[in-house]
CSV table of C-alpha atoms and ligand atoms in Angstrom, one decimal:
chain,number,residue,atom,x,y,z
A,1,MET,CA,-34.3,-6.3,-17.5
A,2,ARG,CA,-33.8,-7.0,-13.8
A,3,ILE,CA,-33.6,-4.8,-10.7
A,4,GLU,CA,-31.3,-5.5,-7.8
A,5,THR,CA,-33.0,-4.2,-4.7
A,6,ASP,CA,-30.2,-4.6,-2.1
A,7,VAL,CA,-29.1,-1.2,-0.8
A,8,LYS,CA,-25.6,-0.3,-2.2
A,9,LEU,CA,-23.6,2.4,-0.3
A,10,ASP,CA,-21.2,5.2,-1.0
A,11,PHE,CA,-18.7,6.8,1.4
A,12,LYS,CA,-21.2,9.5,2.3
A,13,ASP,CA,-23.9,6.9,3.3
A,14,VAL,CA,-22.0,5.6,6.3
A,15,LEU,CA,-19.9,6.6,9.4
A,16,ILE,CA,-17.6,4.3,11.4
A,17,ARG,CA,-18.9,3.5,14.8
A,18,PRO,CA,-16.4,4.1,17.7
A,19,LYS,CA,-15.5,1.0,19.8
A,20,ARG,CA,-14.1,0.6,23.3
A,21,SER,CA,-10.3,0.2,23.2
A,22,THR,CA,-7.2,0.2,25.4
A,23,LEU,CA,-5.3,2.5,23.0
A,24,ASN,CA,-4.4,5.8,24.5
A,25,SER,CA,-2.4,7.6,21.8
A,26,ARG,CA,-2.4,8.0,18.0
A,27,ASN,CA,1.3,7.2,18.2
A,28,ALA,CA,0.5,3.7,19.3
A,29,VAL,CA,-1.0,2.7,15.9
A,30,ASN,CA,0.8,1.5,12.8
A,31,ILE,CA,-0.6,2.7,9.5
A,32,ASN,CA,1.8,0.7,7.4
A,33,ARG,CA,1.0,-2.7,5.9
A,34,GLY,CA,3.1,-5.6,4.6
A,35,PHE,CA,1.8,-7.7,1.6
A,36,ARG,CA,3.1,-10.7,-0.2
A,37,PHE,CA,1.7,-10.6,-3.7
A,38,PHE,CA,0.0,-13.7,-4.9
A,39,HIS,CA,1.4,-14.2,-8.4
A,40,THR,CA,5.0,-13.1,-7.8
A,41,GLY,CA,5.6,-13.8,-4.1
A,42,ALA,CA,7.2,-10.4,-3.9
A,43,GLU,CA,6.9,-8.5,-0.6
A,44,TRP,CA,5.9,-4.9,-0.1
A,45,LYS,CA,5.8,-2.7,3.0
A,46,GLY,CA,4.5,0.8,3.4
A,47,PHE,CA,1.6,3.1,3.7
A,48,PRO,CA,-0.9,1.7,1.2
A,49,LEU,CA,-1.9,4.8,-0.7
A,50,ILE,CA,-1.3,5.4,-4.4
A,51,ALA,CA,-1.4,8.6,-6.4
A,52,ALA,CA,-3.7,8.2,-9.4
A,53,ASN,CA,-2.1,7.8,-12.9
A,54,MET,CA,-3.6,11.0,-14.1
A,55,ASP,CA,-1.6,13.7,-15.9
A,56,VAL,CA,-1.7,16.1,-12.9
A,57,THR,CA,-1.1,13.7,-10.0
A,58,GLY,CA,0.8,10.7,-11.4
A,59,THR,CA,4.1,12.6,-11.6
A,60,LEU,CA,7.8,11.8,-11.0
A,61,ALA,CA,7.9,14.5,-8.3
A,62,MET,CA,4.8,12.9,-6.6
A,63,ALA,CA,6.5,9.5,-6.6
A,64,LYS,CA,9.5,11.0,-4.8
A,65,ALA,CA,7.4,12.9,-2.2
A,66,LEU,CA,5.0,10.0,-1.4
A,67,GLY,CA,7.8,7.5,-1.5
A,68,ARG,CA,9.2,9.3,1.6
A,69,HIS,CA,6.1,8.0,3.5
A,70,GLY,CA,6.3,4.5,1.9
A,71,ALA,CA,3.3,5.4,-0.3
A,72,MET,CA,3.2,4.7,-4.1
A,73,THR,CA,2.5,6.7,-7.3
A,74,ALA,CA,1.0,5.3,-10.5
A,75,LEU,CA,2.8,7.4,-13.1
A,76,HIS,CA,0.7,8.8,-15.9
A,77,LYS,CA,1.1,7.2,-19.4
A,78,HIS,CA,2.5,10.2,-21.2
A,79,TYR,CA,6.2,10.4,-20.1
A,80,PRO,CA,8.6,9.6,-22.9
A,81,GLU,CA,10.4,6.3,-22.9
A,82,ALA,CA,13.8,7.7,-22.0
A,83,LYS,CA,12.4,9.6,-19.0
A,84,LEU,CA,10.7,6.6,-17.7
A,85,ALA,CA,13.7,4.4,-18.1
A,86,GLU,CA,15.9,6.9,-16.2
A,87,PHE,CA,13.3,7.1,-13.4
A,88,PHE,CA,12.8,3.4,-13.0
A,89,ALA,CA,16.6,2.9,-12.9
A,90,SER,CA,16.9,5.4,-10.0
A,91,GLU,CA,16.2,4.6,-6.4
A,92,ASP,CA,12.8,6.4,-6.5
A,93,GLY,CA,11.7,3.9,-9.1
A,94,VAL,CA,10.6,1.4,-6.5
A,95,HIS,CA,7.9,3.8,-5.3
A,96,ALA,CA,6.1,3.9,-8.7
A,97,PHE,CA,3.8,1.8,-10.9
A,98,TYR,CA,4.4,1.9,-14.6
A,99,SER,CA,0.9,2.6,-16.2
A,100,LEU,CA,-0.3,1.2,-19.5
A,101,GLY,CA,-3.4,0.7,-21.5
A,102,ILE,CA,-4.1,-2.3,-23.7
A,103,THR,CA,-3.1,-1.1,-27.2
A,104,ALA,CA,-0.2,-2.7,-29.1
A,105,GLY,CA,1.7,0.6,-28.7
A,106,ASP,CA,1.3,0.5,-24.9
A,107,LEU,CA,2.8,-3.0,-24.8
A,108,GLU,CA,5.6,-2.1,-27.1
A,109,LYS,CA,6.5,0.9,-25.0
A,110,LEU,CA,6.5,-1.2,-21.8
A,111,ALA,CA,8.8,-3.7,-23.5
A,112,ALA,CA,11.2,-1.0,-24.6
A,113,VAL,CA,11.3,0.7,-21.1
A,114,ARG,CA,11.8,-2.7,-19.5
A,115,ARG,CA,14.8,-3.4,-21.7
A,116,ARG,CA,16.4,-0.3,-20.2
A,117,ALA,CA,15.3,-0.4,-16.6
A,118,PRO,CA,13.8,-2.7,-14.0
A,119,ILE,CA,10.1,-2.2,-13.4
A,120,LYS,CA,8.6,-4.0,-10.4
A,121,TYR,CA,5.0,-2.6,-10.5
A,122,LEU,CA,2.7,-2.4,-13.4
A,123,CYS,CA,-0.7,-0.7,-13.5
A,124,LEU,CA,-2.9,-2.0,-16.4
A,125,ASP,CA,-5.6,0.5,-16.6
A,126,VAL,CA,-8.8,0.8,-18.7
A,127,ALA,CA,-12.0,2.7,-18.0
A,128,ASN,CA,-14.0,-0.5,-18.5
A,129,GLY,CA,-12.4,-3.7,-17.2
A,130,TYR,CA,-15.2,-5.9,-18.4
A,131,SER,CA,-14.0,-6.5,-21.9
A,132,GLU,CA,-12.5,-9.9,-23.0
A,133,LYS,CA,-9.7,-8.0,-24.6
A,134,PHE,CA,-8.7,-6.5,-21.3
A,135,LEU,CA,-8.8,-10.0,-19.6
A,136,ASP,CA,-6.7,-11.4,-22.5
A,137,THR,CA,-4.2,-8.5,-22.1
A,138,VAL,CA,-3.8,-9.1,-18.4
A,139,LYS,CA,-3.0,-12.8,-19.1
A,140,ARG,CA,-0.5,-11.8,-21.8
A,141,VAL,CA,1.2,-9.2,-19.6
A,142,ARG,CA,1.4,-11.8,-16.8
A,143,GLU,CA,3.0,-14.3,-19.1
A,144,GLN,CA,5.5,-11.8,-20.5
A,145,ASN,CA,6.3,-10.3,-17.0
A,146,PRO,CA,6.3,-13.2,-14.5
A,147,ASP,CA,8.2,-11.2,-11.9
A,148,ALA,CA,6.2,-8.0,-12.0
A,149,VAL,CA,3.4,-7.1,-9.5
A,150,ILE,CA,0.4,-6.3,-11.7
A,151,MET,CA,-2.5,-4.1,-10.7
A,152,ALA,CA,-5.4,-4.2,-13.1
A,153,GLY,CA,-8.8,-2.5,-13.4
A,154,ASN,CA,-11.3,-1.0,-13.2
A,155,VAL,CA,-14.1,-3.2,-12.2
A,156,VAL,CA,-16.8,-3.1,-9.4
A,157,THR,CA,-18.1,-6.6,-9.0
A,158,GLY,CA,-16.8,-9.8,-7.3
A,159,ASP,CA,-17.1,-12.0,-10.4
A,160,MET,CA,-14.8,-9.8,-12.5
A,161,THR,CA,-12.4,-9.3,-9.6
A,162,GLU,CA,-12.0,-13.1,-9.4
A,163,ALA,CA,-11.5,-13.3,-13.1
A,164,LEU,CA,-8.7,-10.7,-13.0
A,165,VAL,CA,-6.9,-12.3,-10.1
A,166,LEU,CA,-7.1,-15.7,-11.9
A,167,ALA,CA,-5.8,-14.0,-15.1
A,168,GLY,CA,-2.7,-12.7,-13.3
A,169,ALA,CA,-3.5,-9.6,-11.4
A,170,ASP,CA,-2.0,-9.3,-7.9
A,171,ILE,CA,-4.1,-6.2,-7.2
A,172,VAL,CA,-7.5,-5.4,-8.7
A,173,LYS,CA,-8.4,-1.8,-9.0
A,174,ILE,CA,-12.0,-1.0,-8.0
A,175,GLY,CA,-14.2,1.9,-9.1
A,176,ILE,CA,-16.4,2.8,-12.1
A,177,GLY,CA,-17.9,6.3,-11.8
A,178,PRO,CA,-16.9,7.6,-8.4
A,179,GLY,CA,-14.0,9.8,-9.5
A,180,SER,CA,-14.1,13.5,-8.7
A,181,VAL,CA,-13.6,14.5,-12.3
A,182,CYS,CA,-15.5,11.5,-13.7
A,183,THR,CA,-18.8,12.0,-15.5
A,184,THR,CA,-19.4,8.3,-16.4
A,185,ARG,CA,-22.5,8.1,-14.1
A,186,ARG,CA,-24.1,11.1,-15.7
A,187,VAL,CA,-23.1,10.5,-19.3
A,188,THR,CA,-23.8,6.7,-19.4
A,189,GLY,CA,-25.9,5.9,-16.4
A,190,VAL,CA,-23.4,3.2,-15.5
A,191,GLY,CA,-21.6,2.8,-12.1
A,192,TYR,CA,-21.7,1.2,-8.7
A,193,PRO,CA,-21.7,2.8,-5.3
A,194,GLN,CA,-18.0,2.8,-4.3
A,195,LEU,CA,-18.2,1.6,-0.6
A,196,SER,CA,-20.3,-1.5,-1.6
A,197,ALA,CA,-18.0,-2.1,-4.6
A,198,ILE,CA,-15.0,-2.2,-2.3
A,199,ILE,CA,-16.7,-4.5,0.3
A,200,GLU,CA,-17.8,-7.0,-2.4
A,201,CYS,CA,-14.6,-7.0,-4.5
A,202,ALA,CA,-12.3,-7.2,-1.4
A,203,ASP,CA,-14.2,-10.3,-0.3
A,204,ALA,CA,-13.9,-11.8,-3.8
A,205,ALA,CA,-10.2,-11.0,-4.1
A,206,HIS,CA,-9.2,-12.0,-0.6
A,207,GLY,CA,-10.7,-15.4,-1.1
A,208,LEU,CA,-8.2,-16.0,-3.9
A,209,LYS,CA,-5.2,-14.3,-2.1
A,210,GLY,CA,-5.6,-11.3,-4.3
A,211,LEU,CA,-5.7,-7.6,-3.2
A,212,VAL,CA,-7.8,-4.6,-4.1
A,213,CYS,CA,-7.1,-1.0,-4.6
A,214,ALA,CA,-10.1,1.3,-4.0
A,215,ASP,CA,-9.9,3.9,-6.8
A,216,GLY,CA,-11.8,7.1,-6.8
A,217,GLY,CA,-14.4,9.0,-4.8
A,218,CYS,CA,-12.4,9.9,-1.7
A,219,THR,CA,-12.8,13.6,-1.0
A,220,VAL,CA,-11.7,13.9,2.7
A,221,PRO,CA,-9.4,11.8,4.9
A,222,GLY,CA,-12.4,10.2,6.5
A,223,ASP,CA,-13.3,8.6,3.1
A,224,VAL,CA,-9.8,7.0,3.0
A,225,ALA,CA,-10.4,5.7,6.5
A,226,LYS,CA,-13.8,4.2,5.3
A,227,ALA,CA,-12.2,2.6,2.3
A,228,TYR,CA,-9.7,0.8,4.6
A,229,GLY,CA,-12.6,-0.1,6.8
A,230,ALA,CA,-14.4,-1.6,3.9
A,231,GLY,CA,-11.5,-3.9,3.1
A,232,ALA,CA,-9.4,-1.9,0.6
A,233,ASP,CA,-5.7,-3.0,0.7
A,234,PHE,CA,-4.6,0.1,-1.2
A,235,VAL,CA,-6.4,3.4,-1.8
A,236,MET,CA,-5.9,5.5,-4.9
A,237,LEU,CA,-6.4,9.2,-4.9
A,238,GLY,CA,-6.6,11.8,-7.7
A,239,GLY,CA,-8.5,14.9,-6.6
A,240,MET,CA,-7.2,14.8,-3.0
A,241,LEU,CA,-3.7,15.0,-4.3
A,242,ALA,CA,-4.3,17.6,-7.0
A,243,GLY,CA,-3.3,21.2,-6.6
A,244,HIS,CA,0.1,20.6,-5.0
A,245,ASP,CA,3.7,21.6,-5.9
A,246,GLU,CA,4.5,18.0,-7.0
A,247,CYS,CA,1.6,18.1,-9.6
A,248,GLU,CA,1.9,18.9,-13.3
A,249,GLY,CA,-1.0,21.2,-13.7
A,250,ASP,CA,-1.5,24.7,-15.0
A,251,ILE,CA,-1.3,27.1,-12.2
A,252,ARG,CA,-3.4,30.3,-12.0
A,253,TYR,CA,-1.8,33.2,-10.3
A,254,GLU,CA,-3.3,36.4,-8.7
A,255,GLU,CA,-1.7,39.7,-7.8
A,256,ARG,CA,-1.9,40.2,-4.0
A,257,ASP,CA,-0.2,43.2,-2.4
A,258,GLY,CA,2.0,43.6,-5.5
A,259,GLU,CA,3.0,39.9,-5.4
A,260,ARG,CA,2.1,37.2,-7.9
A,261,VAL,CA,0.8,34.3,-5.8
A,262,PRO,CA,-0.5,30.9,-7.0
A,263,VAL,CA,-4.2,30.4,-6.1
A,264,ALA,CA,-5.5,27.5,-8.2
A,265,MET,CA,-4.4,24.6,-10.4
A,266,GLY,CA,-6.1,22.8,-13.3
A,267,PHE,CA,-7.2,19.2,-12.9
A,268,TYR,CA,-9.0,17.1,-15.5
A,269,GLY,CA,-10.3,13.6,-16.1
A,270,MET,CA,-8.3,11.4,-18.4
A,271,SER,CA,-11.4,10.8,-20.5
A,272,SER,CA,-12.3,14.5,-20.5
A,273,GLU,CA,-12.4,16.6,-23.6
A,274,ALA,CA,-9.3,18.4,-22.3
A,275,ALA,CA,-7.3,15.2,-22.1
A,276,MET,CA,-8.6,14.0,-25.5
A,277,ASN,CA,-7.7,17.3,-27.2
A,278,LYS,CA,-4.2,17.0,-25.7
A,279,TYR,CA,-3.5,13.4,-26.7
A,280,SER,CA,-5.9,12.1,-29.3
A,281,GLY,CA,-6.6,15.2,-31.4
A,282,GLY,CA,-10.1,15.7,-29.9
A,283,VAL,CA,-13.1,13.6,-28.9
A,284,ALA,CA,-13.7,10.9,-31.5
A,285,LYS,CA,-17.1,11.1,-33.3
A,286,TYR,CA,-18.3,7.8,-31.9
A,287,ARG,CA,-17.7,8.6,-28.2
A,288,ALA,CA,-18.6,11.1,-25.6
A,289,ALA,CA,-16.2,12.6,-23.0
A,290,GLU,CA,-16.6,10.9,-19.6
A,291,GLY,CA,-14.6,13.3,-17.6
A,292,LYS,CA,-14.5,17.0,-16.9
A,293,ALA,CA,-12.0,19.8,-16.1
A,294,VAL,CA,-12.0,21.7,-12.8
A,295,GLU,CA,-9.8,24.1,-10.9
A,296,THR,CA,-8.6,23.0,-7.5
A,297,PRO,CA,-7.2,25.4,-4.9
A,298,TYR,CA,-3.4,25.6,-4.8
A,299,ARG,CA,-2.3,23.8,-1.7
A,300,GLY,CA,1.5,23.9,-1.5
A,301,PRO,CA,3.6,20.8,-0.8
A,302,VAL,CA,1.8,17.5,-0.8
A,303,GLU,CA,3.5,16.8,2.5
A,304,ASN,CA,0.8,18.8,4.3
A,305,THR,CA,-2.0,16.9,2.7
A,306,MET,CA,-0.3,13.6,3.4
A,307,GLY,CA,0.0,14.6,7.0
A,308,GLU,CA,-3.7,15.2,7.2
A,309,ILE,CA,-4.6,11.9,5.5
A,310,MET,CA,-2.2,9.9,7.7
A,311,GLY,CA,-3.4,11.7,10.8
A,312,GLY,CA,-7.0,11.0,9.9
A,313,VAL,CA,-6.3,7.3,9.4
A,314,ARG,CA,-4.3,7.1,12.7
A,315,SER,CA,-7.1,8.8,14.6
A,316,MET,CA,-9.8,6.5,13.1
A,317,MET,CA,-7.7,3.6,14.3
A,318,THR,CA,-7.6,4.9,17.9
A,319,TYR,CA,-11.4,5.4,17.8
A,320,ILE,CA,-12.0,1.7,16.9
A,321,GLY,CA,-9.1,0.3,18.9
A,322,ALA,CA,-7.0,-1.1,16.0
A,323,THR,CA,-3.2,-1.0,16.5
A,324,GLN,CA,-2.5,-2.3,13.0
A,325,LEU,CA,-4.0,-1.1,9.7
A,326,LYS,CA,-4.5,-4.7,8.9
A,327,GLU,CA,-7.0,-5.1,11.8
A,328,VAL,CA,-9.2,-2.2,10.6
A,329,PRO,CA,-11.8,-4.1,8.5
A,330,LYS,CA,-12.3,-6.6,11.4
A,331,ARG,CA,-12.9,-3.8,13.8
A,332,THR,CA,-15.1,-1.7,11.5
A,333,THR,CA,-18.8,-1.4,12.0
A,334,PHE,CA,-20.4,1.0,9.6
A,335,VAL,CA,-23.6,2.8,10.6
A,336,MET,CA,-25.8,4.0,7.8
A,337,VAL,CA,-26.7,7.7,8.0
A,338,THR,CA,-28.8,10.0,5.9
A,339,ALA,CA,-26.9,12.0,3.4
A,340,GLN,CA,-28.0,15.1,5.3
A,341,THR,CA,-26.5,13.9,8.6
A,342,ASN,CA,-23.2,13.2,6.8
A,343,ASP,CA,-23.2,16.6,5.1
A,344,VAL,CA,-23.8,18.4,8.3
A,345,PHE,CA,-21.7,16.4,10.8
A,346,GLY,CA,-19.6,13.9,8.9
A,347,ARG,CA,-17.9,15.9,6.2
A,348,ALA,CA,-18.0,19.5,7.3
B,401,5GP,P1,-10.6,10.9,-7.5
B,401,5GP,O1,-9.6,10.5,-6.4
B,401,5GP,O2,-10.3,12.1,-8.1
B,401,5GP,O3,-12.0,10.9,-6.9
B,401,5GP,O4,-10.6,9.7,-8.5
B,401,5GP,C1,-9.5,9.3,-9.3
B,401,5GP,C2,-9.9,8.3,-10.3
B,401,5GP,O5,-10.8,8.8,-11.2
B,401,5GP,C3,-8.7,7.8,-11.2
B,401,5GP,O6,-7.8,7.0,-10.6
B,401,5GP,C4,-9.5,7.2,-12.3
B,401,5GP,O7,-9.8,5.8,-12.0
B,401,5GP,C5,-10.8,8.0,-12.4
B,401,5GP,N1,-10.7,8.9,-13.6
B,401,5GP,C6,-9.8,9.8,-13.9
B,401,5GP,N2,-10.1,10.5,-15.0
B,401,5GP,C7,-11.3,10.0,-15.4
B,401,5GP,C8,-12.2,10.4,-16.4
B,401,5GP,O8,-12.0,11.2,-17.2
B,401,5GP,N3,-13.4,9.6,-16.5
B,401,5GP,C9,-13.7,8.7,-15.6
B,401,5GP,N4,-14.8,8.0,-15.7
B,401,5GP,N5,-12.9,8.4,-14.5
B,401,5GP,C10,-11.7,9.0,-14.4
């Protein structure tokens, strides 16, 4: 047994210190980024935000809506082959990642869809990116799809980030335990504070010309700003994008003044009992659920929430004097705060 005594931080443990700047207006900043991916040489431009590949948020409608802002959606794994082929053949297909796990069935389905439609972006996704099987699958998918941009995860440490970049990932997905409907930290005791994970993994990936996607734990636009400040190239959101018209969740209605109005929508972790009942015939005897089901308030079109997120990021950039999103990590100084300060002043 060994104890690491360095302090590791979460979003709630820091605030971004304002800096002197010559910027006068939020309109003067550019929240888009351009990347050239390491393994493929392909270029991408847009607002580097990705809707999570969860049943509720990783939808075709979400891909269309976020695509209008140059943002991406990782589609959930449960669309039938024909529907995916049709979507990836359409003009909206360039705004989506095809998500897959590492079973033989996942790889066969990918090959079948790829025979029918071009897929530029792949998201290879497992809860625990530390297994040899995962690394081998990333290598295999890279060999079989030399022209695809591959995002792979999840991991939380620099060593494994480097291993994944070297195995063929252009983007490494970072986060074990921070998700809003994730119970991994409680059920298993395993995890890593997300802000520190992003800082350490971004450093490791960037040294090899790889990129990172910060996945999970953002609950307010300020957390998205902090993730970019920590060095995230992309930020993935589940809970913040749940509850919208573009989601595929069960809506709860209430009668108000004789009218039936939507008030809430279901949202659940992909390792929750709800998801396992839906797809795997229940929770297998040898494992415990590592996710939960919640209700989020119904929030209308995702356009409104995207406006708040993009507005928050723009405003952060004016506070620290960054004209380009790319400059944000260089201009970011985090100050540590007590959880109480942040609850009262930072996140209210
Ligand atoms: P959020 O933005 O809601 O905080 O986090 C979204 C992320 O939570 C997802 O992209 C995924 O990595 C993670 N996640 C989704 N469902 C589950 C689950 O059931 N268990 C765990 N451990 N993580 C989950």
